[in-house]
Short mmCIF file of C-alpha atoms in Angstrom, two decimals:
data_model
loop_
_atom_site.label_atom_id
_atom_site.label_comp_id
_atom_site.label_asym_id
_atom_site.label_seq_id
_atom_site.Cartn_x
_atom_site.Cartn_y
_atom_site.Cartn_z
CA MET A 1 15.64 -3.10 -18.10
CA LYS A 2 13.49 -5.23 -15.29
CA SER A 3 10.77 -3.16 -13.24
CA TYR A 4 9.93 -4.47 -9.43
CA LEU A 5 7.40 -3.35 -7.17
CA LEU A 6 9.80 -3.73 -3.64
CA VAL A 7 6.53 -4.42 -0.92
CA PRO A 8 7.90 -5.23 2.73
CA LYS A 9 6.80 -9.76 3.57
CA GLU A 10 5.55 -8.35 6.44
CA SER A 11 3.66 -5.20 5.02
CA ILE A 12 1.83 -8.10 2.76
CA GLU A 13 1.34 -10.79 5.36
CA THR A 14 0.12 -7.93 8.15
CA GLN A 15 -2.60 -5.60 8.31
CA ALA A 16 -1.79 -2.34 10.05
CA ARG A 17 -3.69 -2.25 13.09
CA VAL A 18 -5.51 1.73 13.48
CA GLY A 19 -4.75 3.42 16.13
CA PRO A 20 -6.92 4.61 19.21
CA ARG A 21 -9.56 7.16 18.35
CA GLY A 22 -11.39 9.79 20.20
CA THR A 23 -11.19 11.82 23.10
CA GLN A 24 -12.29 12.17 26.37
CA GLN A 25 -15.10 14.10 25.25
CA GLY A 26 -15.75 11.82 22.86
CA GLU A 27 -14.92 13.97 19.62
CA ARG A 28 -13.92 10.71 16.95
CA VAL A 29 -10.14 12.18 15.67
CA LEU A 30 -9.50 10.13 11.96
CA PRO A 31 -6.54 11.51 10.90
CA ARG A 32 -5.52 9.72 8.21
CA THR A 33 -2.49 7.43 10.35
CA THR A 34 -2.44 4.22 11.84
CA ALA A 35 -0.51 2.77 14.65
CA LEU A 36 1.06 -0.81 13.23
CA ARG A 37 4.72 0.67 11.51
CA PHE A 38 6.70 -0.61 8.26
CA THR A 39 9.84 0.48 9.62
CA VAL A 40 11.77 -1.21 6.94
CA ALA A 41 10.38 -0.06 4.12
CA ASN A 42 12.75 2.42 4.57
CA ARG A 43 15.57 0.22 4.25
CA ALA A 44 15.10 -0.03 -0.03
CA PRO A 45 15.77 3.69 -0.94
CA ASP A 46 19.21 2.99 0.77
CA THR A 47 20.27 0.06 -0.01
CA LEU A 48 19.47 1.27 -3.90
CA SER A 49 20.77 4.85 -3.79
CA LEU A 50 24.28 2.52 -2.44
CA LEU A 51 23.92 0.74 -5.34
CA GLY A 52 24.14 3.31 -7.80
CA LEU A 53 20.35 4.15 -8.50
CA ARG A 54 18.52 7.50 -9.21
CA SER A 55 16.18 8.24 -6.95
CA ALA A 56 12.81 10.15 -8.43
CA THR A 57 11.20 10.48 -5.10
CA LEU A 58 9.34 13.36 -5.24
CA PRO A 59 9.93 16.78 -4.64
CA GLY A 60 13.68 15.59 -5.22
CA PRO A 61 16.29 13.47 -4.93
CA ARG A 62 16.73 11.50 -1.49
CA PRO A 63 19.31 13.08 1.12
CA PRO A 64 22.68 10.64 0.69
CA VAL A 65 22.53 7.96 3.22
CA SER A 66 24.78 9.86 6.68
CA GLY A 67 28.19 8.25 6.77
CA GLN A 68 28.27 6.15 3.89
CA GLU A 69 29.44 6.63 0.55
CA ALA A 70 27.83 4.82 -3.05
CA ARG A 71 29.81 1.82 -3.93
CA LYS A 72 32.40 1.89 -6.69
CA ARG A 73 32.26 0.10 -9.34
CA VAL A 74 35.79 -0.17 -10.21
CA ALA A 75 38.86 -1.50 -8.69
CA LYS A 76 41.01 1.10 -7.40
CA GLY A 77 43.99 2.11 -9.54
CA SER A 78 42.61 1.48 -12.54
CA LYS A 79 41.43 2.87 -15.35
CA VAL A 80 37.78 4.64 -15.65
CA LYS A 81 35.49 3.91 -18.24
CA ARG A 82 33.60 7.07 -19.58
CA PRO A 83 29.73 6.39 -19.06
CA THR A 84 27.40 4.73 -21.67
CA THR A 85 23.70 4.93 -21.91
CA ARG A 86 22.09 1.74 -21.98
CA GLY A 87 18.56 3.25 -22.70
CA ALA A 88 17.75 6.27 -24.67
CA ASP A 89 18.22 9.36 -22.34
CA ALA A 90 16.32 12.88 -22.96
CA THR A 91 19.27 14.09 -25.87
CA THR A 92 18.95 10.80 -27.79
CA PRO A 93 15.65 11.47 -30.46
CA PRO A 94 13.00 9.04 -30.90
CA LEU A 95 13.39 6.94 -34.20
CA PRO A 96 9.82 6.55 -36.17
CA GLY A 97 8.18 3.63 -35.31
CA ALA A 98 10.18 2.47 -32.98
CA PRO A 99 8.87 1.36 -29.11
CA VAL A 100 8.20 3.34 -26.45
CA SER A 101 10.73 3.21 -24.19
CA GLU A 102 11.93 4.65 -21.15
CA GLN A 103 14.69 7.66 -21.51
CA THR A 104 17.50 6.40 -19.06
CA GLY A 105 21.01 7.69 -17.62
CA SER A 106 24.61 5.44 -16.77
CA GLU A 107 23.42 4.90 -13.28
CA ALA A 108 22.29 1.69 -12.58
CA GLY A 109 19.02 2.02 -12.57
CA SER A 110 16.40 4.23 -11.52
CA PHE A 111 13.58 4.28 -8.30
CA ARG A 112 10.93 6.16 -6.13
CA PHE A 113 10.03 5.37 -2.74
CA MET A 114 6.15 5.43 -1.98
CA PRO A 115 6.03 5.87 1.75
CA LEU A 116 2.42 5.60 2.66
CA ILE A 117 1.67 2.47 0.67
CA GLY A 118 5.08 1.56 2.18
CA ALA A 119 6.47 0.34 -1.33
CA THR A 120 9.73 1.31 -3.49
CA MET A 121 9.47 0.81 -7.18
CA ALA A 122 13.18 -0.34 -8.87
CA HIS A 123 14.18 -0.46 -12.12
CA PHE A 124 17.22 -2.32 -12.96
CA TYR A 125 19.32 -1.93 -16.28
CA SER A 126 21.38 -4.37 -15.31
CA ASP A 127 21.59 -8.87 -14.47
CA ALA A 128 24.56 -7.73 -11.79
CA THR A 129 23.04 -4.89 -10.14
CA GLU A 130 19.48 -7.06 -9.52
CA ALA A 131 21.74 -9.36 -8.10
CA GLU A 132 22.81 -7.36 -5.63
CA ALA A 133 19.91 -5.61 -5.05
CA ARG A 134 18.20 -8.82 -4.00
CA GLY A 135 20.93 -10.26 -2.20
CA GLU A 136 20.86 -7.44 0.34
CA LEU A 137 17.03 -6.93 0.52
CA ALA A 138 15.65 -10.26 -0.47
CA ALA A 139 15.30 -11.58 3.20
CA ASP A 140 12.86 -8.77 4.25
CA PHE A 141 10.93 -7.26 0.85
CA GLU A 142 9.07 -9.70 -1.93
CA PHE A 143 9.84 -8.21 -5.58
CA ILE A 144 7.23 -8.32 -7.57
CA PRO A 145 7.93 -8.81 -11.76
CA ASP A 146 6.41 -5.69 -12.58
CA VAL A 147 4.66 -7.81 -15.74
CA VAL A 148 0.61 -8.29 -15.24
CA PRO A 149 -1.39 -6.01 -16.83
CA LEU A 150 -4.40 -4.17 -15.27
CA SER A 151 -7.30 -2.89 -16.79
CA PHE A 152 -11.34 -1.53 -16.40
CA PRO A 153 -13.28 -4.43 -17.16
CA GLY A 154 -14.24 -5.44 -20.86
CA PRO A 155 -16.62 -3.41 -22.06
CA VAL A 156 -19.88 -4.51 -22.73
CA SER A 157 -21.29 -3.69 -26.31
CA ALA A 158 -24.79 -2.23 -27.44
CA GLY A 159 -25.91 -4.46 -28.50
CA GLN A 160 -25.99 -7.01 -24.95
CA SER A 161 -26.89 -3.94 -22.31
CA GLY A 162 -29.44 -1.72 -24.77
CA PRO A 163 -28.91 2.08 -26.64
CA ARG A 164 -25.84 4.05 -26.39
CA ASN A 165 -27.53 7.19 -27.57
CA ARG A 166 -25.53 9.34 -27.10
CA GLY A 167 -26.39 13.54 -26.28
CA MET A 168 -25.34 16.98 -26.21
CA SER A 169 -26.37 18.27 -23.15
CA SER A 170 -27.20 16.95 -19.92
CA LEU A 171 -30.64 15.68 -19.18
CA ALA A 172 -33.67 17.71 -17.80
CA GLU A 173 -33.45 16.01 -14.09
CA ARG A 174 -30.87 12.95 -12.86
CA GLU A 175 -31.74 9.56 -13.40
CA TRP A 176 -31.00 8.50 -9.76
CA PRO A 177 -34.40 6.50 -8.84
CA GLU A 178 -36.26 7.65 -5.38
CA GLU A 179 -35.75 4.32 -3.94
CA SER A 180 -31.88 4.66 -4.87
CA GLY A 181 -32.16 7.89 -1.93
CA VAL A 182 -30.04 10.44 -3.99
CA PRO A 183 -32.66 12.88 -4.49
CA LEU A 184 -33.71 12.55 -0.46
CA ALA A 185 -30.66 13.19 0.09
CA HIS A 186 -30.15 16.24 -2.54
CA ALA A 187 -33.63 17.51 -1.00
CA GLN A 188 -31.95 17.55 2.70
CA GLY A 189 -28.40 19.44 1.36
CA ILE A 190 -26.53 16.02 1.45
CA ARG A 191 -24.53 16.25 -1.99
CA GLY A 192 -21.40 15.12 -0.91
CA ALA A 193 -19.52 18.90 0.33
CA GLY A 194 -16.50 17.34 1.97
CA VAL A 195 -15.68 14.44 1.21
CA LEU A 196 -12.35 13.21 -0.64
CA LEU A 197 -12.97 11.07 -4.54
CA GLY A 198 -10.51 9.83 -5.23
CA VAL A 199 -10.44 7.90 -9.25
CA LEU A 200 -7.93 5.77 -10.08
CA ASP A 201 -9.24 5.84 -14.00
CA THR A 202 -8.05 6.78 -17.71
CA GLY A 203 -8.51 10.28 -16.53
CA VAL A 204 -11.79 13.55 -16.75
CA ASP A 205 -12.32 15.93 -18.92
CA ALA A 206 -11.53 18.80 -16.75
CA ASP A 207 -13.47 21.75 -19.18
CA HIS A 208 -16.27 19.16 -19.46
CA PRO A 209 -19.96 20.55 -18.72
CA GLU A 210 -20.23 18.32 -16.13
CA HIS A 211 -16.67 18.90 -14.58
CA ALA A 212 -16.09 22.47 -15.20
CA ALA A 213 -16.99 24.63 -12.60
CA ARG A 214 -14.89 22.55 -10.10
CA VAL A 215 -11.57 22.44 -9.61
CA ILE A 216 -10.41 19.16 -10.34
CA GLN A 217 -6.82 18.01 -8.78
CA PHE A 218 -5.28 15.84 -11.89
CA ARG A 219 -2.53 13.86 -12.27
CA TYR A 220 -1.02 11.94 -15.19
CA VAL A 221 0.46 9.34 -14.27
CA SER A 222 3.69 8.26 -17.29
CA LEU A 223 4.28 5.19 -18.83
CA PHE A 224 7.12 4.88 -16.95
CA PRO A 225 6.08 6.85 -13.46
CA ASN A 226 9.10 6.17 -11.33
CA SER A 227 12.10 7.40 -14.06
CA PRO A 228 13.41 10.29 -13.17
CA HIS A 229 13.80 11.11 -16.43
CA ASN A 230 9.60 10.16 -17.57
CA PRO A 231 8.21 11.56 -13.80
CA ALA A 232 4.33 12.64 -13.40
CA ARG A 233 2.21 15.59 -14.11
CA ASP A 234 -0.38 17.15 -12.77
CA ILE A 235 -1.93 19.24 -15.05
CA ARG A 236 -5.19 20.33 -16.62
CA GLY A 237 -6.95 17.09 -16.36
CA PHE A 238 -7.67 15.20 -19.75
CA ASP A 239 -9.52 11.66 -20.79
CA PRO A 240 -8.17 10.50 -24.75
CA ASP A 241 -10.94 7.53 -23.57
CA GLY A 242 -14.09 9.42 -22.28
CA HIS A 243 -14.23 5.89 -19.62
CA GLY A 244 -12.75 7.63 -17.01
CA THR A 245 -14.35 10.74 -17.75
CA HIS A 246 -18.04 8.76 -17.29
CA VAL A 247 -17.15 6.91 -14.83
CA CYS A 248 -16.50 11.02 -12.97
CA GLY A 249 -20.05 12.14 -14.30
CA ILE A 250 -21.75 9.47 -12.31
CA ALA A 251 -20.24 9.43 -9.25
CA ALA A 252 -19.90 13.42 -9.22
CA GLY A 253 -20.73 15.28 -11.97
CA THR A 254 -22.80 18.41 -11.85
CA HIS A 255 -25.50 17.78 -13.33
CA HIS A 256 -26.05 14.04 -13.18
CA GLY A 257 -23.40 12.79 -10.12
CA VAL A 258 -24.53 11.10 -7.02
CA ALA A 259 -22.92 13.03 -5.39
CA PRO A 260 -21.98 16.29 -6.65
CA GLU A 261 -19.83 18.34 -4.43
CA VAL A 262 -17.30 16.16 -3.03
CA ASP A 263 -13.59 17.00 -3.79
CA LEU A 264 -12.61 15.30 -7.07
CA TYR A 265 -9.15 14.07 -7.17
CA VAL A 266 -8.19 11.58 -10.77
CA ALA A 267 -5.26 10.18 -11.86
CA SER A 268 -5.27 9.08 -15.51
CA VAL A 269 -2.86 5.39 -14.65
CA ILE A 270 -4.50 4.42 -17.76
CA GLU A 271 -3.55 4.39 -21.68
CA SER A 272 -6.66 4.54 -24.24
CA GLU A 273 -4.76 3.03 -26.68
CA THR A 274 -4.57 -0.62 -24.95
CA ILE A 275 -6.97 -0.14 -21.64
CA ARG A 276 -4.23 -1.64 -20.19
CA THR A 277 -2.09 -0.64 -16.99
CA SER A 278 0.59 -1.55 -14.85
CA LEU A 279 0.95 -2.81 -10.80
CA GLY A 280 3.67 0.36 -10.40
CA ARG A 281 1.04 2.97 -12.26
CA VAL A 282 -1.80 2.50 -10.04
CA ALA A 283 0.77 2.50 -6.95
CA ALA A 284 2.36 5.41 -8.20
CA GLY A 285 -1.42 6.74 -8.91
CA MET A 286 -2.59 6.10 -5.10
CA GLU A 287 0.70 7.33 -3.54
CA TRP A 288 -0.13 9.85 -4.78
CA LEU A 289 -4.09 10.14 -3.90
CA LEU A 290 -2.69 9.12 -0.44
CA HIS A 291 -0.51 12.25 -0.68
CA GLN A 292 -3.46 14.96 -1.13
CA PHE A 293 -5.23 13.43 1.08
CA SER A 294 -2.67 13.46 3.89
CA SER A 295 -2.34 17.14 3.32
CA PRO A 296 -3.11 19.58 6.10
CA GLN A 297 -6.14 20.78 4.75
CA ASN A 298 -7.65 16.62 4.02
CA VAL A 299 -6.01 14.48 6.64
CA THR A 300 -8.88 14.54 8.90
CA ARG A 301 -11.73 13.88 6.30
CA PRO A 302 -13.93 11.46 5.17
CA ALA A 303 -12.60 9.79 1.33
CA VAL A 304 -13.55 7.01 -0.48
CA VAL A 305 -11.48 6.00 -3.35
CA ASN A 306 -13.16 3.96 -6.58
CA LEU A 307 -11.10 1.51 -8.96
CA SER A 308 -13.16 0.49 -12.05
CA LEU A 309 -10.49 -1.71 -13.05
CA GLY A 310 -8.65 -5.54 -12.05
CA PHE A 311 -6.46 -8.15 -12.75
CA PRO A 312 -7.87 -10.12 -15.65
CA LEU A 313 -8.89 -14.02 -14.94
CA LYS A 314 -6.40 -15.64 -14.97
CA PRO A 315 -2.77 -14.77 -15.88
CA PRO A 316 -1.79 -13.60 -19.04
CA PRO A 317 0.36 -15.82 -21.65
CA GLY A 318 3.69 -15.75 -21.09
CA ILE A 319 3.28 -14.91 -16.95
CA SER A 320 3.93 -17.79 -14.54
CA GLU A 321 1.21 -17.96 -12.15
CA ALA A 322 4.31 -17.49 -9.04
CA ASP A 323 4.17 -13.98 -11.03
CA TYR A 324 0.94 -13.22 -10.82
CA ARG A 325 0.50 -14.69 -7.12
CA LEU A 326 2.56 -12.23 -6.38
CA ASN A 327 1.25 -9.02 -8.94
CA GLN A 328 -1.89 -9.71 -6.25
CA ARG A 329 -1.45 -10.05 -3.33
CA ALA A 330 0.93 -7.01 -3.80
CA LEU A 331 -2.43 -4.79 -5.27
CA GLN A 332 -4.07 -6.72 -2.68
CA THR A 333 -1.24 -4.54 0.45
CA MET A 334 -2.30 -1.87 -1.37
CA ILE A 335 -5.96 -1.73 -0.71
CA ARG A 336 -5.02 -2.35 2.53
CA ARG A 337 -3.09 0.69 2.74
CA LEU A 338 -6.26 2.50 2.34
CA LEU A 339 -8.34 0.91 4.52
CA ASP A 340 -6.13 2.02 7.19
CA SER A 341 -5.34 5.35 6.00
CA ASN A 342 -9.56 5.41 7.05
CA VAL A 343 -10.03 4.95 3.02
CA LEU A 344 -13.76 2.95 1.39
CA PRO A 345 -11.77 1.21 -1.74
CA VAL A 346 -14.84 0.57 -3.85
CA VAL A 347 -13.92 -1.90 -6.92
CA ALA A 348 -16.08 -3.18 -10.09
CA ALA A 349 -16.80 -6.28 -9.42
CA GLY A 350 -16.38 -7.49 -13.38
CA ASN A 351 -18.03 -7.52 -16.52
CA SER A 352 -17.42 -11.53 -17.58
CA GLY A 353 -21.25 -12.99 -15.31
CA PRO A 354 -21.31 -15.69 -13.20
CA ASP A 355 -18.68 -17.28 -11.42
CA THR A 356 -15.52 -15.32 -13.08
CA VAL A 357 -14.75 -13.13 -9.97
CA GLY A 358 -11.25 -11.36 -10.70
CA TYR A 359 -9.15 -9.60 -8.10
CA PRO A 360 -9.37 -6.53 -6.15
CA ALA A 361 -12.80 -7.75 -5.96
CA ALA A 362 -12.08 -10.36 -4.40
CA PHE A 363 -10.37 -9.30 -1.75
CA ASP A 364 -12.09 -9.01 1.79
CA GLU A 365 -10.36 -5.63 1.95
CA SER A 366 -12.66 -4.21 -1.36
CA LEU A 367 -16.80 -2.91 -1.25
CA ALA A 368 -17.34 -5.32 -4.85
CA VAL A 369 -19.69 -3.89 -6.88
CA GLY A 370 -21.74 -5.82 -9.31
CA ALA A 371 -24.78 -3.92 -11.77
CA VAL A 372 -28.77 -4.14 -12.01
CA ASP A 373 -30.47 -1.78 -14.07
CA PHE A 374 -32.75 0.70 -12.64
CA GLU A 375 -35.71 -1.94 -12.45
CA ARG A 376 -33.74 -3.37 -10.53
CA ASN A 377 -32.82 -6.83 -12.51
CA VAL A 378 -29.23 -8.10 -12.27
CA ALA A 379 -26.99 -7.46 -15.71
CA HIS A 380 -26.30 -10.02 -17.82
CA PHE A 381 -22.65 -9.63 -17.66
CA SER A 382 -22.25 -8.65 -14.07
CA ALA A 383 -19.64 -11.07 -12.19
CA SER A 384 -20.44 -12.23 -9.02
CA GLY A 385 -19.07 -16.11 -7.32
CA VAL A 386 -17.19 -17.41 -4.40
CA VAL A 387 -13.56 -16.52 -4.05
CA GLU A 388 -12.32 -18.88 -0.65
CA ARG A 389 -15.40 -18.52 0.84
CA ARG A 390 -15.87 -14.46 -0.07
CA VAL A 391 -18.93 -14.30 -1.89
CA VAL A 392 -18.45 -11.55 -4.58
CA PRO A 393 -20.10 -8.95 -5.24
CA ASP A 394 -20.86 -7.30 -1.56
CA VAL A 395 -23.34 -5.24 -3.00
CA MET A 396 -24.95 -3.67 -6.30
CA GLY A 397 -25.39 -0.33 -8.22
CA TYR A 398 -27.05 1.13 -11.35
CA GLY A 399 -24.88 -0.24 -14.39
CA VAL A 400 -26.89 -0.38 -17.36
CA ASN A 401 -26.77 2.24 -20.11
CA VAL A 402 -26.51 4.71 -17.44
CA TYR A 403 -25.99 8.54 -18.78
CA SER A 404 -23.07 10.23 -18.26
CA SER A 405 -20.40 12.85 -19.55
CA THR A 406 -17.86 11.26 -22.48
CA GLU A 407 -15.31 13.42 -24.60
CA ARG A 408 -15.82 16.35 -26.24
CA ARG A 409 -15.04 17.28 -29.73
CA CYS A 410 -12.07 19.84 -31.52
CA ASN A 411 -15.43 22.78 -31.47
CA ASN A 412 -15.80 22.64 -27.94
CA GLN A 413 -18.74 20.50 -28.29
CA ALA A 414 -19.52 17.86 -25.58
CA PHE A 415 -21.04 14.37 -25.12
CA TYR A 416 -22.95 12.59 -23.20
CA GLU A 417 -23.17 8.67 -23.73
CA ARG A 418 -24.90 5.78 -21.87
CA MET A 419 -23.03 2.97 -21.18
CA SER A 420 -23.22 -0.09 -18.92
CA GLY A 421 -21.49 -1.96 -16.93
CA THR A 422 -19.87 -2.51 -13.57
CA SER A 423 -17.25 -0.25 -14.38
CA MET A 424 -20.33 2.22 -13.99
CA ALA A 425 -22.61 0.86 -11.24
CA ALA A 426 -19.07 1.10 -9.24
CA PRO A 427 -18.98 5.23 -9.03
CA TYR A 428 -22.70 4.97 -8.36
CA VAL A 429 -21.83 3.35 -5.09
CA ALA A 430 -18.79 5.30 -4.66
CA GLY A 431 -21.02 8.48 -4.84
CA ILE A 432 -23.64 6.55 -2.27
CA ALA A 433 -20.47 6.21 0.17
CA ALA A 434 -19.49 9.71 0.25
CA LEU A 435 -22.86 10.97 0.57
CA TYR A 436 -22.59 9.30 3.94
CA ARG A 437 -19.45 10.30 4.66
CA CYS A 438 -21.04 14.10 3.84
CA ARG A 439 -24.06 12.56 6.76
CA ALA A 440 -21.70 11.97 9.46
CA PRO A 441 -17.84 12.54 8.26
CA ASP A 442 -16.74 10.93 11.48
CA LEU A 443 -17.71 7.74 11.18
CA THR A 444 -14.63 5.16 9.92
CA ALA A 445 -13.89 3.83 6.77
CA LEU A 446 -15.17 0.21 7.61
CA GLU A 447 -18.25 1.54 9.54
CA VAL A 448 -19.31 3.42 6.33
CA ARG A 449 -19.45 -0.39 4.62
CA ASP A 450 -21.67 -1.85 7.05
CA LEU A 451 -23.73 0.65 6.92
CA ILE A 452 -24.09 0.28 3.29
CA LEU A 453 -24.81 -2.72 3.59
CA ALA A 454 -27.41 -3.22 6.42
CA ASN A 455 -29.26 -0.51 4.17
CA ALA A 456 -29.45 -2.05 0.72
CA VAL A 457 -32.16 -3.43 -0.92
CA LYS A 458 -32.49 -6.94 -0.67
CA LEU A 459 -32.82 -8.06 -4.58
CA PRO A 460 -33.43 -11.47 -5.41
CA ARG A 461 -30.68 -14.05 -7.19
CA SER A 462 -31.08 -14.21 -10.17
CA GLY A 463 -30.27 -17.67 -11.73
CA GLY A 464 -26.41 -18.24 -11.71
CA HIS A 465 -26.24 -14.18 -10.20
CA ARG A 466 -24.63 -12.98 -6.46
CA THR A 467 -26.01 -10.19 -5.64
CA GLY A 468 -23.98 -10.31 -2.07
CA LYS A 469 -26.58 -7.45 0.64
CA GLY A 470 -28.63 -6.15 -2.57
CA LEU A 471 -28.54 -3.08 -4.17
CA ALA A 472 -27.31 -0.08 -2.57
CA VAL A 473 -29.02 3.20 -1.64
CA PHE A 474 -28.80 6.40 0.70
CA ARG A 475 -31.25 6.05 4.27
#
C-alpha cells in the first residue's frame, strides 16, 4: 500500500485571502470562512471514487457523482474473478508478533476527503491504480508521499535541566510569576472562557484531577485514520505517554493552567511507543479540529491551536530531499489553513539548541516559541536561528522545570511532574494567547499574534541563542 496526501498546487502556492469583516455598525464578525476557495480540491475525491477507491469520508460514503459510473476493471464478456483481499481484512486474525498493517478489502484503495484543509488522503493498493490517479490528477495536485515522520521535540534529560521531581498533588498556588501577567488576568476574571483551545499531541488523561472538572472533546486518530476499515474515534480522553496531558495542564489545567476556563479540544496523533506520527494523522487531527471549531455553536468563537511537534531537522535516512520538501510544504499549507480560519497556531521551536531551526517553527504562519526558565534565563536546549531571513523563535515562554499533570496509576493515583522543553513553553504561550482572545474576542488571529509580540518583555541575547521579541506576557 502507498499513501499520499493530495493537495491542490494552487493551495500550496497561494494564501487564501480573508474576506471582508464587519458591519456598518462597526461590529466585527469573525466566522471561520475565507474569500478564496480552492474549488479544484473537490476533483480528487470524485476521481478517486470513479477509480474504485472506497470513501472513508465522514459521516458516510460520498454519494455517487451524477451521471457517472465507476470504471469497470474487466473487459466486456470476460469472466469476472472473485475479488481477493490486498491485505488483512476484518475477518483475518492478526498473527502474533506481526507488524501493524491496515485492514483492507477488495477495493482498489481508500481515501478521505478533508475539505476544511483542502486535501485528500489516498491509499493505493496497486501501482496500476496509482498510475491512473496520477494521470487524472497530477496536473492540479501534488502527490505528497506520507513517509516523513513527525514527532514532538526531543526530550530534555533531568540532568540537563534540573530536578524532575514528581508529586501526587497540585501545588498550593500556580507558579506563574507576577511578570507573566497570569495572576493579574485571573484577578480580573480573564481565565480563557469562551475561547477554543486545540491540542495535537499524545492525548490527554481526561480523568486526571487537573482536567476532570471539564468536558474535553477528544479524538483518537488511529494509525490508519483515513481508512474506512480503521476509523478515527471520538472517545473519553486518554494518554499512554503523559506528554499531551502535561501540555494540556500547562495551557488549561484547573489548578495550574494559564487559561483554565477554555474549551479544550484534543486530538491524539502521536504514538507513545515511537513518539512518531505521520503527515496523514496530523492532517486528520487538524481537519477534526477545524470541523469542531466550525460547528454552528463555535463558528464565531476565537480559537488557538498548540502544536508541540515537528519534522526532523534533516530528511531521515531513506527519504529523498524532494519528498521531504513536499511534506514540509503540505504541513505549511495546513497551518496556513488555520490562520485563514482565524485560528492562531502556536508551535514549539524545538530542543536542539542554537542554529537548529526545524519545521513548522520556521514557517512564517507559525508563532514559534523558545524556552526560558523562571529567572528569564534562556534554556540551553531552546532552538533558534534564521531560515530564509525569518528569525526563530518569535517569542519565548516558560519551559524549564514546569510543574503540570502527567499520568494516573491503576489505583487512580494521579501524578504531576516537572518537565522541560519548548513543548512546555508553547502551551504557556498558547494560554497567554487564549487570555488575550478571551479579553478581546473580536481580534483576529493575526492581531492577537501582533499583540503578543508587542507586549513581550525584551530579553538579552544569550550566547548563540536568539530570543525573538522576548518573553510572552499578558498585559
